[in-house]
JSON list of C-alpha atoms in Angstrom, two decimals:
[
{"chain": "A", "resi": 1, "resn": "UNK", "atom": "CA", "xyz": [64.54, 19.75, -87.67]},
{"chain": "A", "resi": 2, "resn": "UNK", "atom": "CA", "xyz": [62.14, 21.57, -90.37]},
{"chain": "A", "resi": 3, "resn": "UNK", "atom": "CA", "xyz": [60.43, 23.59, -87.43]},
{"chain": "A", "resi": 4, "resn": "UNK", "atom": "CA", "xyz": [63.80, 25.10, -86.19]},
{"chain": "A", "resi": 5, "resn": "UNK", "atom": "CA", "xyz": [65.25, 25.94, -89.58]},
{"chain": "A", "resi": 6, "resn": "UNK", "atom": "CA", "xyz": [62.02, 27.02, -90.82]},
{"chain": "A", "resi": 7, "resn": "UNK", "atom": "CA", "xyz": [61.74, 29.35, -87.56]},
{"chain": "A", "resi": 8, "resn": "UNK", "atom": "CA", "xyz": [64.95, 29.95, -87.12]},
{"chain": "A", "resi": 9, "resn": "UNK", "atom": "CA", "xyz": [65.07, 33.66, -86.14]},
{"chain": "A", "resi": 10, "resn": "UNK", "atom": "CA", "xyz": [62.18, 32.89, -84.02]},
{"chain": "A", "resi": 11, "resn": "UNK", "atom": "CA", "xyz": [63.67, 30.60, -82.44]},
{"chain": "A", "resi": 12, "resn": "UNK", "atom": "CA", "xyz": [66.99, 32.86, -81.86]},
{"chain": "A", "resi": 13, "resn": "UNK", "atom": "CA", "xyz": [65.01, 36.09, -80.70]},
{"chain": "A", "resi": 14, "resn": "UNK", "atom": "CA", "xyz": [63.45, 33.98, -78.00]},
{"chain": "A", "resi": 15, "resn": "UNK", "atom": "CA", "xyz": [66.32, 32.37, -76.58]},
{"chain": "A", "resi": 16, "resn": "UNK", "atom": "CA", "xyz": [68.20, 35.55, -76.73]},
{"chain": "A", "resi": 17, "resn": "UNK", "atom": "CA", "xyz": [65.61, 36.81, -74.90]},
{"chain": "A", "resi": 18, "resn": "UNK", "atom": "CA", "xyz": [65.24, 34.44, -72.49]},
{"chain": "A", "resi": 19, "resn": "UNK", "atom": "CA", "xyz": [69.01, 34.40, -71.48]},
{"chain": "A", "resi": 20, "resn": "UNK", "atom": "CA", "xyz": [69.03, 37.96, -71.01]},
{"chain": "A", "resi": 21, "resn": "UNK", "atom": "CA", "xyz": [65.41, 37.71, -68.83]},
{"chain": "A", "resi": 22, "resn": "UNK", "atom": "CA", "xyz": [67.61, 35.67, -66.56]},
{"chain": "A", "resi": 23, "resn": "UNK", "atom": "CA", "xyz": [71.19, 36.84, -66.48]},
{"chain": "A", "resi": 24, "resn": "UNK", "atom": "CA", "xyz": [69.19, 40.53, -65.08]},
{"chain": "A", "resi": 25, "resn": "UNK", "atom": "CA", "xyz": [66.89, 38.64, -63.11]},
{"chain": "A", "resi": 26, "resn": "UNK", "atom": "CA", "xyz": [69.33, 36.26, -61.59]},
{"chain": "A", "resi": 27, "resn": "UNK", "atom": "CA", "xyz": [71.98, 39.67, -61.18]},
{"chain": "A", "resi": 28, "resn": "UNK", "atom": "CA", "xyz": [69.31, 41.31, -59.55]},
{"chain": "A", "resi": 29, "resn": "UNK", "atom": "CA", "xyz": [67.74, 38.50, -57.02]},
{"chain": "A", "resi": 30, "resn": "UNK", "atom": "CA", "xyz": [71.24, 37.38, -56.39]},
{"chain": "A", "resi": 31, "resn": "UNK", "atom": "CA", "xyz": [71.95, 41.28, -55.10]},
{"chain": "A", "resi": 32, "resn": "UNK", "atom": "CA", "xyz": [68.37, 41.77, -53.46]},
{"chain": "A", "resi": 33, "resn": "UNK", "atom": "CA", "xyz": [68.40, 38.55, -52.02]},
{"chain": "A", "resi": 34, "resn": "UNK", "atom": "CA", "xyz": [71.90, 39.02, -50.22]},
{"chain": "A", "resi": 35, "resn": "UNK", "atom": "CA", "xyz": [71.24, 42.39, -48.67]},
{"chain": "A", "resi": 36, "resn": "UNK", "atom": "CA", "xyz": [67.52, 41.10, -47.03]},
{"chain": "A", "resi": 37, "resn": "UNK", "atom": "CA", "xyz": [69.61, 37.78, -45.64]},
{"chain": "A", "resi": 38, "resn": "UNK", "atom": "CA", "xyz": [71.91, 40.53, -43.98]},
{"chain": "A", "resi": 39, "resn": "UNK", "atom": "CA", "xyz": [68.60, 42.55, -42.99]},
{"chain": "A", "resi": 40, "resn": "UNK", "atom": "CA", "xyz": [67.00, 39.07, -41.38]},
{"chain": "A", "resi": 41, "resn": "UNK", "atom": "CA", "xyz": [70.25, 38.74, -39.17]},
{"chain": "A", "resi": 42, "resn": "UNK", "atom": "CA", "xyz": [70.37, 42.42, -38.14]},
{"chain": "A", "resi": 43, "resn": "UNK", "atom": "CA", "xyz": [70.25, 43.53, -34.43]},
{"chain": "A", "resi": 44, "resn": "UNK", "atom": "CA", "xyz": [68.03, 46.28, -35.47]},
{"chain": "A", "resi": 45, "resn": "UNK", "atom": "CA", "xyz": [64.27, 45.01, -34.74]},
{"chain": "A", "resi": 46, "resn": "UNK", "atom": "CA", "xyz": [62.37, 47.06, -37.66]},
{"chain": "A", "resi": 47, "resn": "UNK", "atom": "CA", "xyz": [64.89, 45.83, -40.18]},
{"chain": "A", "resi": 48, "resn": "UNK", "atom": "CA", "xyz": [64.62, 42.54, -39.17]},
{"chain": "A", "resi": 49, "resn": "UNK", "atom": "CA", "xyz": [60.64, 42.52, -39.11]},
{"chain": "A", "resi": 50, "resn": "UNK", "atom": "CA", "xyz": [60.40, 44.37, -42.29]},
{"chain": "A", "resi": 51, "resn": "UNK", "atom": "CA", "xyz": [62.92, 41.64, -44.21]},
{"chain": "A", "resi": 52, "resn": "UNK", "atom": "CA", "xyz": [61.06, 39.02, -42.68]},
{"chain": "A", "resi": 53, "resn": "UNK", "atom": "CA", "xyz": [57.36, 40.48, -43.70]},
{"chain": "A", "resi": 54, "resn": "UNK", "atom": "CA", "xyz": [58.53, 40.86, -47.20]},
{"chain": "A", "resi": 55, "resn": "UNK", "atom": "CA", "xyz": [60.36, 37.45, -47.92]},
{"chain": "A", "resi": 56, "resn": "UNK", "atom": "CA", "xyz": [57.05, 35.76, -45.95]},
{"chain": "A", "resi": 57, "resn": "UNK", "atom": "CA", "xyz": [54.98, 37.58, -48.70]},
{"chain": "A", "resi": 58, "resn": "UNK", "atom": "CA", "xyz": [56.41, 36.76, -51.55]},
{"chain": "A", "resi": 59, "resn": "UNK", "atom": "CA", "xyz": [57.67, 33.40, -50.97]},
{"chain": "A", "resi": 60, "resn": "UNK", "atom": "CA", "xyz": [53.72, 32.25, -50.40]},
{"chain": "A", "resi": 61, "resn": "UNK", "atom": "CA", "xyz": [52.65, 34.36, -53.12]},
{"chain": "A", "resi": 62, "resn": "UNK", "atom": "CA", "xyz": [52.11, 32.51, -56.68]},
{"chain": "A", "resi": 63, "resn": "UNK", "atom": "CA", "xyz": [55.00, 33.88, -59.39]},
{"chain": "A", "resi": 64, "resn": "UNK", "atom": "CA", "xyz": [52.15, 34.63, -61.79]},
{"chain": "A", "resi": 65, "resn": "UNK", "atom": "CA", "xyz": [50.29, 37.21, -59.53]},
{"chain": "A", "resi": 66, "resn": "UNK", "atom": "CA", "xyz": [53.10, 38.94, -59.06]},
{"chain": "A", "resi": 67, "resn": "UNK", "atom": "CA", "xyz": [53.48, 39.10, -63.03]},
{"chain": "A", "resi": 68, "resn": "UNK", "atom": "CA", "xyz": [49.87, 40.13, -62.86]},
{"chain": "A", "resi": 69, "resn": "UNK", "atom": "CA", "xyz": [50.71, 42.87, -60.50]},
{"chain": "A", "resi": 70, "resn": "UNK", "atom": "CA", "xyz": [53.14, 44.31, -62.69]},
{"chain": "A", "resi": 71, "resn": "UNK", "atom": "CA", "xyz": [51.26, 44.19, -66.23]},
{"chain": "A", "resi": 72, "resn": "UNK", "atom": "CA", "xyz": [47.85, 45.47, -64.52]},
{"chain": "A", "resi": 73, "resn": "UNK", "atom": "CA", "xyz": [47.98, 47.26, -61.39]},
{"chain": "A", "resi": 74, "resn": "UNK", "atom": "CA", "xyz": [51.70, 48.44, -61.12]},
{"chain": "A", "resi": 75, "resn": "UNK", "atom": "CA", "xyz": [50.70, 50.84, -64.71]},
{"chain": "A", "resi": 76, "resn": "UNK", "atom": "CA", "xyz": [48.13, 52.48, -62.15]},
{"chain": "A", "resi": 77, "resn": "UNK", "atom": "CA", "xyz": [50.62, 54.13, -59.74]},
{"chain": "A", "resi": 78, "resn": "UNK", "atom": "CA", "xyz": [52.12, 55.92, -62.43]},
{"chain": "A", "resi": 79, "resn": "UNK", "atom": "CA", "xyz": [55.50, 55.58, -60.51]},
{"chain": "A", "resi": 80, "resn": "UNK", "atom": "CA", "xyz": [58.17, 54.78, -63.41]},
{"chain": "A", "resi": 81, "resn": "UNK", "atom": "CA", "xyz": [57.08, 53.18, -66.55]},
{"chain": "A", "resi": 82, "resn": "UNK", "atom": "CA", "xyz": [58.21, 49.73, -67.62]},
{"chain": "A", "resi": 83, "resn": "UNK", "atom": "CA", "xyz": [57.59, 47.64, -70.72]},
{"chain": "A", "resi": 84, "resn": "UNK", "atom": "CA", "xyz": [56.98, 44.29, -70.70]},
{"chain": "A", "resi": 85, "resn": "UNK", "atom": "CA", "xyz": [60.31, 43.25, -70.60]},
{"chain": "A", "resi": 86, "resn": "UNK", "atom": "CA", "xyz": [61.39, 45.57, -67.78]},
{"chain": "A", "resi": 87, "resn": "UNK", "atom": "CA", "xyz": [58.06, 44.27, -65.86]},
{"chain": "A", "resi": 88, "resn": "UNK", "atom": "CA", "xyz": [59.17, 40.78, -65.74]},
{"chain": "A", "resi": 89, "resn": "UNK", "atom": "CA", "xyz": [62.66, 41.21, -64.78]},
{"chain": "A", "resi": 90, "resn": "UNK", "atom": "CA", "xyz": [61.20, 43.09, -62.01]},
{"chain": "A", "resi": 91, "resn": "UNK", "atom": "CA", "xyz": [58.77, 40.60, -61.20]},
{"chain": "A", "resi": 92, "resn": "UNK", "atom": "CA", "xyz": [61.25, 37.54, -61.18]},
{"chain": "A", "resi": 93, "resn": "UNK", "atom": "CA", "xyz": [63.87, 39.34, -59.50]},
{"chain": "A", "resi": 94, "resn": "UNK", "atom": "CA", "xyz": [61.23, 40.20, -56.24]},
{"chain": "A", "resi": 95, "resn": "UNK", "atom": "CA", "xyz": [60.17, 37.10, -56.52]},
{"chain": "A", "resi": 96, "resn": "UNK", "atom": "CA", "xyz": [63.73, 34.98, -56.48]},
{"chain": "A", "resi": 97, "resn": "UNK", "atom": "CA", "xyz": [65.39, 37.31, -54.09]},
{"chain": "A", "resi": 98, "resn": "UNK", "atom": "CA", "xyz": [63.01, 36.05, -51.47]},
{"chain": "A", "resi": 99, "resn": "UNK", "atom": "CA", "xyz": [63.88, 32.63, -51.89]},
{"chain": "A", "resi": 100, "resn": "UNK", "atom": "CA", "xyz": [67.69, 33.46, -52.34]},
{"chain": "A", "resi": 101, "resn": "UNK", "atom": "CA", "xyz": [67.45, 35.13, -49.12]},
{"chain": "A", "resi": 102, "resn": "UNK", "atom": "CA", "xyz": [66.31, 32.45, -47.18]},
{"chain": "A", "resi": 103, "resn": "UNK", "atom": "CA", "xyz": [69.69, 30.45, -48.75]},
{"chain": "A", "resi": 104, "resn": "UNK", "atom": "CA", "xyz": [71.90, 33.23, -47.84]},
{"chain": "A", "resi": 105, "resn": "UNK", "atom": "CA", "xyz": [70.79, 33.06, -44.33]},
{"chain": "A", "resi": 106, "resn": "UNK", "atom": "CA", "xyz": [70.72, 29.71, -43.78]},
{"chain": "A", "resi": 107, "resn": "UNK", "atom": "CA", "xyz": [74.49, 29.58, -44.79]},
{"chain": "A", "resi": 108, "resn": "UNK", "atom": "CA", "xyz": [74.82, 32.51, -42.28]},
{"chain": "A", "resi": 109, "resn": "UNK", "atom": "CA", "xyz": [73.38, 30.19, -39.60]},
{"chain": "A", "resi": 110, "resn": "UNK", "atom": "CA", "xyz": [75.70, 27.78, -40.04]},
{"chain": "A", "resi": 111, "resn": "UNK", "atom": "CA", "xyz": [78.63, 29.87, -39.28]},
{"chain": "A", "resi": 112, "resn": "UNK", "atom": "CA", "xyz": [79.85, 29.19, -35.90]},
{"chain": "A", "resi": 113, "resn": "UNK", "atom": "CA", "xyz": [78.29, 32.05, -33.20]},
{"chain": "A", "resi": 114, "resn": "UNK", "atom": "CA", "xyz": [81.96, 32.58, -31.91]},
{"chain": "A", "resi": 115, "resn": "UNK", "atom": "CA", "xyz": [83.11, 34.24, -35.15]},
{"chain": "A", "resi": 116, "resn": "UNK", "atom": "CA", "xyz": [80.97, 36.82, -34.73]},
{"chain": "A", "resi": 117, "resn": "UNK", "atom": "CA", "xyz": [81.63, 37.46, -30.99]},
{"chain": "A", "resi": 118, "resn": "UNK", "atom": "CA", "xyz": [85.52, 37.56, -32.14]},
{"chain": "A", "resi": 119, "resn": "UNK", "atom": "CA", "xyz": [85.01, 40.20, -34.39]},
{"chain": "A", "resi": 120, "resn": "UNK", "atom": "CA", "xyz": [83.09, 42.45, -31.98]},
{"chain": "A", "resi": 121, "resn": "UNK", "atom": "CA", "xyz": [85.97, 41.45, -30.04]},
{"chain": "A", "resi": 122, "resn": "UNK", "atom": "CA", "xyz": [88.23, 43.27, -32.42]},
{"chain": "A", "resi": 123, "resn": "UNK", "atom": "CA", "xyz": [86.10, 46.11, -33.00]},
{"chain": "A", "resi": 124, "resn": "UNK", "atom": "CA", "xyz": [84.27, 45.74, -36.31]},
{"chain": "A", "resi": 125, "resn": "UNK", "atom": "CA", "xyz": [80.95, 46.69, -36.60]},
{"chain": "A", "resi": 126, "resn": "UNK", "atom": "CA", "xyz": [78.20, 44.55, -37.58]},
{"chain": "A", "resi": 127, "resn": "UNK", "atom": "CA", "xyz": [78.47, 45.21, -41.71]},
{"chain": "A", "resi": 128, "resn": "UNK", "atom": "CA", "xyz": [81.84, 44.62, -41.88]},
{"chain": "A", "resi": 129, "resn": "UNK", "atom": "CA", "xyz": [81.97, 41.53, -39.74]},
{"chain": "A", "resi": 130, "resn": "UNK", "atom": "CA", "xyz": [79.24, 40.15, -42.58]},
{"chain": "A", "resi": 131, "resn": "UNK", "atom": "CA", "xyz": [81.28, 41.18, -45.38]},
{"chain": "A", "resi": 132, "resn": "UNK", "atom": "CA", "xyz": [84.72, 40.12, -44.34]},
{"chain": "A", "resi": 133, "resn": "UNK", "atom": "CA", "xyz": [83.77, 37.61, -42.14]},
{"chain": "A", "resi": 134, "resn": "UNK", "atom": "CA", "xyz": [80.45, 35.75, -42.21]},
{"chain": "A", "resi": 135, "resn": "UNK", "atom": "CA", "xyz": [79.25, 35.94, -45.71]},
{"chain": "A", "resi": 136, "resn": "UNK", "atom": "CA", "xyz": [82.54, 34.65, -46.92]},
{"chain": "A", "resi": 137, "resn": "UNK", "atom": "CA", "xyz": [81.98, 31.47, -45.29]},
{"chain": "A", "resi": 138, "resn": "UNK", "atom": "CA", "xyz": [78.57, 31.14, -45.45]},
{"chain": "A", "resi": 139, "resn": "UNK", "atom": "CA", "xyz": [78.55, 31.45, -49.29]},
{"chain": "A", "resi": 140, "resn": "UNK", "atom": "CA", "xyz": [80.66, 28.10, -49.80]},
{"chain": "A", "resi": 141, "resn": "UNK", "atom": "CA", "xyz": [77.68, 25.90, -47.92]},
{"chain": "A", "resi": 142, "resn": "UNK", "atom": "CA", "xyz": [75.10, 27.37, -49.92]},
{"chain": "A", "resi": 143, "resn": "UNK", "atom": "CA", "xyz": [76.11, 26.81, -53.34]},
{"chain": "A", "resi": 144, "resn": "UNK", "atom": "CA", "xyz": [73.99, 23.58, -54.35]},
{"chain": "A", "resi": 145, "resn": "UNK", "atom": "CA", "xyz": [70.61, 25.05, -53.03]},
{"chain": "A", "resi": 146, "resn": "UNK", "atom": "CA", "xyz": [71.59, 28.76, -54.67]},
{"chain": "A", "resi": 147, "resn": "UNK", "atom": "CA", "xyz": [72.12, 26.74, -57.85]},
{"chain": "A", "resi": 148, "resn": "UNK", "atom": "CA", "xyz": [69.04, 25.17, -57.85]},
{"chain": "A", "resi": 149, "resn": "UNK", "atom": "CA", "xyz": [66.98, 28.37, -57.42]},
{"chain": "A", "resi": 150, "resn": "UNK", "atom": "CA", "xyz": [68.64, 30.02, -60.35]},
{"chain": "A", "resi": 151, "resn": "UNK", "atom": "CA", "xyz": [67.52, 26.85, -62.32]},
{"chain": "A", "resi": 152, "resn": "UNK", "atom": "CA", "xyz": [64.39, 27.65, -60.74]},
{"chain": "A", "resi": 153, "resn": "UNK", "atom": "CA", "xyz": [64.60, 31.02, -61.82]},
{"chain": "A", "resi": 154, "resn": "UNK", "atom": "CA", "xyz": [65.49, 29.89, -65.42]},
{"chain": "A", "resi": 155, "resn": "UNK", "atom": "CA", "xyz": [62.64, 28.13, -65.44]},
{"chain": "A", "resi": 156, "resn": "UNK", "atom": "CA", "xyz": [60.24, 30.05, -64.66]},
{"chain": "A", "resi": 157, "resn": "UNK", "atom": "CA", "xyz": [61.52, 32.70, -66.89]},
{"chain": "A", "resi": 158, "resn": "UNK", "atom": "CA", "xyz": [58.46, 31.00, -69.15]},
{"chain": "A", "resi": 159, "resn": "UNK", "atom": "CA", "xyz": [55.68, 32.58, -67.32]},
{"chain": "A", "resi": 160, "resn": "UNK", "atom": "CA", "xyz": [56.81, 36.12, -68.81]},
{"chain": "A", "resi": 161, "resn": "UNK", "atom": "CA", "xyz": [55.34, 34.49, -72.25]},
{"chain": "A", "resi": 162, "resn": "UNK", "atom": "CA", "xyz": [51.77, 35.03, -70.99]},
{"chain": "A", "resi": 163, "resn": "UNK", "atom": "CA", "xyz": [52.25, 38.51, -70.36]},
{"chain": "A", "resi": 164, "resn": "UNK", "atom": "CA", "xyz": [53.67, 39.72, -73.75]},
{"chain": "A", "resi": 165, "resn": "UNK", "atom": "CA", "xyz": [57.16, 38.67, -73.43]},
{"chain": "A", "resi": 166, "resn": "UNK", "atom": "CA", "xyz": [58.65, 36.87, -76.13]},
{"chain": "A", "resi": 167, "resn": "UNK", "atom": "CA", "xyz": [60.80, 34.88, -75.10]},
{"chain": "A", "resi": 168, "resn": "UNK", "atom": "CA", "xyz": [60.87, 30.27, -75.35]},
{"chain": "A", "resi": 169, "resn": "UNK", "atom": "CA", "xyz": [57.84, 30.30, -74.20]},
{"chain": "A", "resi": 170, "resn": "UNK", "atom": "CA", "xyz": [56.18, 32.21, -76.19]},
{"chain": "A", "resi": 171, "resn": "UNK", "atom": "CA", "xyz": [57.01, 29.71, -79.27]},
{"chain": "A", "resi": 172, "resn": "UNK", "atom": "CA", "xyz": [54.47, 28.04, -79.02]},
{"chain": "A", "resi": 173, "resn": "UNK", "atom": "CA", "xyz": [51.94, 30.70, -79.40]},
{"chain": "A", "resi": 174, "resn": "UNK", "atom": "CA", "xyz": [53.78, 31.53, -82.86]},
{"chain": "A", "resi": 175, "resn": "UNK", "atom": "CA", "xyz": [54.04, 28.25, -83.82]},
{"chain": "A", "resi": 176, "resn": "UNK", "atom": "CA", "xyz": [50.19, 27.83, -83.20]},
{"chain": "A", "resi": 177, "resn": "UNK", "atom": "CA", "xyz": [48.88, 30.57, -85.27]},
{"chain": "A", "resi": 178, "resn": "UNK", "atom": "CA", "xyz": [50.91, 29.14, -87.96]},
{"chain": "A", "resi": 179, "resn": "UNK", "atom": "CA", "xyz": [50.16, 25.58, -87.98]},
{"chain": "A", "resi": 180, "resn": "UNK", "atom": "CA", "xyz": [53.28, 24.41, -87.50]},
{"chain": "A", "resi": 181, "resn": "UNK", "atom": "CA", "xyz": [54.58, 21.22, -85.95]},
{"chain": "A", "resi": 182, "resn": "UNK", "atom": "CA", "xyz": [53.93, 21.87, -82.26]},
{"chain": "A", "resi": 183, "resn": "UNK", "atom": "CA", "xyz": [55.44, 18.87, -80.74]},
{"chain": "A", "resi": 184, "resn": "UNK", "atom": "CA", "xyz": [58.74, 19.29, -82.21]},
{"chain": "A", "resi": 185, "resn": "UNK", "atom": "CA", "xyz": [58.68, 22.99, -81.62]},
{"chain": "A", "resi": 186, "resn": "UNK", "atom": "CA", "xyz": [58.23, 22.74, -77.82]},
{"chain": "A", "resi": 187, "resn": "UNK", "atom": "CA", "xyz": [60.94, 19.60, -78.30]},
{"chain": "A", "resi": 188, "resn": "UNK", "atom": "CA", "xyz": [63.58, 21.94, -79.30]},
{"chain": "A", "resi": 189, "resn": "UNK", "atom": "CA", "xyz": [62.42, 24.55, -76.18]},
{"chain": "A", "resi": 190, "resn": "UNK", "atom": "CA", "xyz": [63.16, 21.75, -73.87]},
{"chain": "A", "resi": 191, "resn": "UNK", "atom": "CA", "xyz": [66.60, 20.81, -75.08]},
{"chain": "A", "resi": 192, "resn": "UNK", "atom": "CA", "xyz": [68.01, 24.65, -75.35]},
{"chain": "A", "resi": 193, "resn": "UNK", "atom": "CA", "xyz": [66.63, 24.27, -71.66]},
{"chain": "A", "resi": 194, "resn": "UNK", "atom": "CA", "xyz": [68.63, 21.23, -70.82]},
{"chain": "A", "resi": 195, "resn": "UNK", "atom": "CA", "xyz": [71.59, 23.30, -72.75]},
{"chain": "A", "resi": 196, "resn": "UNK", "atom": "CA", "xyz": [71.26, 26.25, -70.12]},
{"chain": "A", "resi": 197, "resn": "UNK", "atom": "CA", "xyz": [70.23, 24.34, -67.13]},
{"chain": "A", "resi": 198, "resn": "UNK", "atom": "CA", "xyz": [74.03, 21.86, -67.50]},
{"chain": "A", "resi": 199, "resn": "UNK", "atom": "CA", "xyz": [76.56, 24.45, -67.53]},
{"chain": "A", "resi": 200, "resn": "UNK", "atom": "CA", "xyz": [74.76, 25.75, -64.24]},
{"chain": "A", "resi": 201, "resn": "UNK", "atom": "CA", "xyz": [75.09, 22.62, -63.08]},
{"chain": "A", "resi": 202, "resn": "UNK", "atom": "CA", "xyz": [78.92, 21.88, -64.00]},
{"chain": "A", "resi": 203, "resn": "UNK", "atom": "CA", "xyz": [79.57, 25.16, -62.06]},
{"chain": "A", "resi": 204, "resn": "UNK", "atom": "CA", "xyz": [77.66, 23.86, -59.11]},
{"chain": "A", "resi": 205, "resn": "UNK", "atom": "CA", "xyz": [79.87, 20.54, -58.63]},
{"chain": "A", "resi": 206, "resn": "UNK", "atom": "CA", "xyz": [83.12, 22.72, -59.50]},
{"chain": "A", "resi": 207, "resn": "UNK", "atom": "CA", "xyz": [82.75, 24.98, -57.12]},
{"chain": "A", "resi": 208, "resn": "UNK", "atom": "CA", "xyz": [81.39, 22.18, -54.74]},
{"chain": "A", "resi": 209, "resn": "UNK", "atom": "CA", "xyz": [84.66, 19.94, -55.53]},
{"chain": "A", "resi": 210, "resn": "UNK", "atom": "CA", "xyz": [86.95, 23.23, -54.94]},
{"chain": "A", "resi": 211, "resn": "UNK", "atom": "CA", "xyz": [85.90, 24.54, -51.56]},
{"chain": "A", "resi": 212, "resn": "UNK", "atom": "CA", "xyz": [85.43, 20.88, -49.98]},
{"chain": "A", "resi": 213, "resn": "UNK", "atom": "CA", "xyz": [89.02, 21.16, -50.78]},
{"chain": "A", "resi": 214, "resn": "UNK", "atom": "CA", "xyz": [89.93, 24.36, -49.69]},
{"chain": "A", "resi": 215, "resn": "UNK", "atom": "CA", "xyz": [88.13, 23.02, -46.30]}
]
């Protein structure tokens, strides 16, 4: 209990940090995610392809060379300058939106086929039968594996404290140069973990519990 009190607005400023790395990250996949699900289902053959070369990429690419990517070489292009911060929102959210899409579209798949040939049928074209009628329904069988990769996402939030984030995981680091009790420093980092990861949870089964009986 000495190493939180002692480090107490250490300890604060990183979980505050932390939450906010993944409320924008998980905003942002969540949103980027969605529209390349829609992309990989889309009659148009370049959309399609270019959905599917992008969420191929980054799913087999390791988390921490896209982090690389965007503390080392991204600075080179001179495009729009981000701080460290910005950098690893951006990197997490590319990186999660792949995997979100590939939940999004498996929910998609499990829609029956004759939904979508009824609304042809009744004239709507191919973004508003996803938004009014697929995506609706796909959305309530993908809830447990879309929580789990925001509790992915959560976790790996801790990678951003090798590249001059400061966020939980960069506690440690602090707590090093200081000689301070390490073990019970990265105790505490694991249970304000298991404090974020159970509310996502409890969400998970209520929403489960509430559409299996709106079914």
């Amino acid at each position: 209990m000495s190493v939180l009190t002692n480090y107490s607005d250490l300890f604060l400023s990183a979980f505050l940090t932390t939450i906010q790395l993944f409320l924008l990250s998980a905003v942002g996949s969540l949103v980027l995610g969605t529209v390349l699900a829609m992309l990989r289902v889309s009659p148009v053959p370049v959309l399609r392809a270019a959905a599917t070369t992008y969420v191929t990429l980054l799913r087999n690419t390791p988390l921490t060379l896209v982090f690389f990517f965007f503390a080392f070489a991204y600075p080179l292009l001179k495009i729009l300058e981000l701080d460290p911060f910005m950098g690893a929102v951006t990197a997490l959210t590319l990186y999660t939106s792949a995997f979100i899409c590939e939940v999004v579209r498996s929910g998609i798949n499990t829609v029956p086929v004759g939904q979508a040939e009824a609304s042809r049928a009744l004239g709507l074209t191919f973004g508003q039968m996803l938004a009014n009628v697929v995506l609706p329904q796909a959305m309530r069988s993908v809830v447990p594996p879309l929580v789990s990769t925001l509790i992915a996402l959560l976790k790996n939030t801790t990678v951003a404290a090798g590249f001059s984030v400061g966020e939980a995981g960069a506690i440690s680091y602090r707590l090093s140069e200081e000689g301070a009790n390490m073990l019970a420093g990265l105790s505490w980092v694991a249970v304000f973990f298991v404090v974020l990861v159970i509310p996502l949870t409890l969400v998970q089964r209520g929403l489960e519990k509430r559409w299996s009986v709106a079914r």
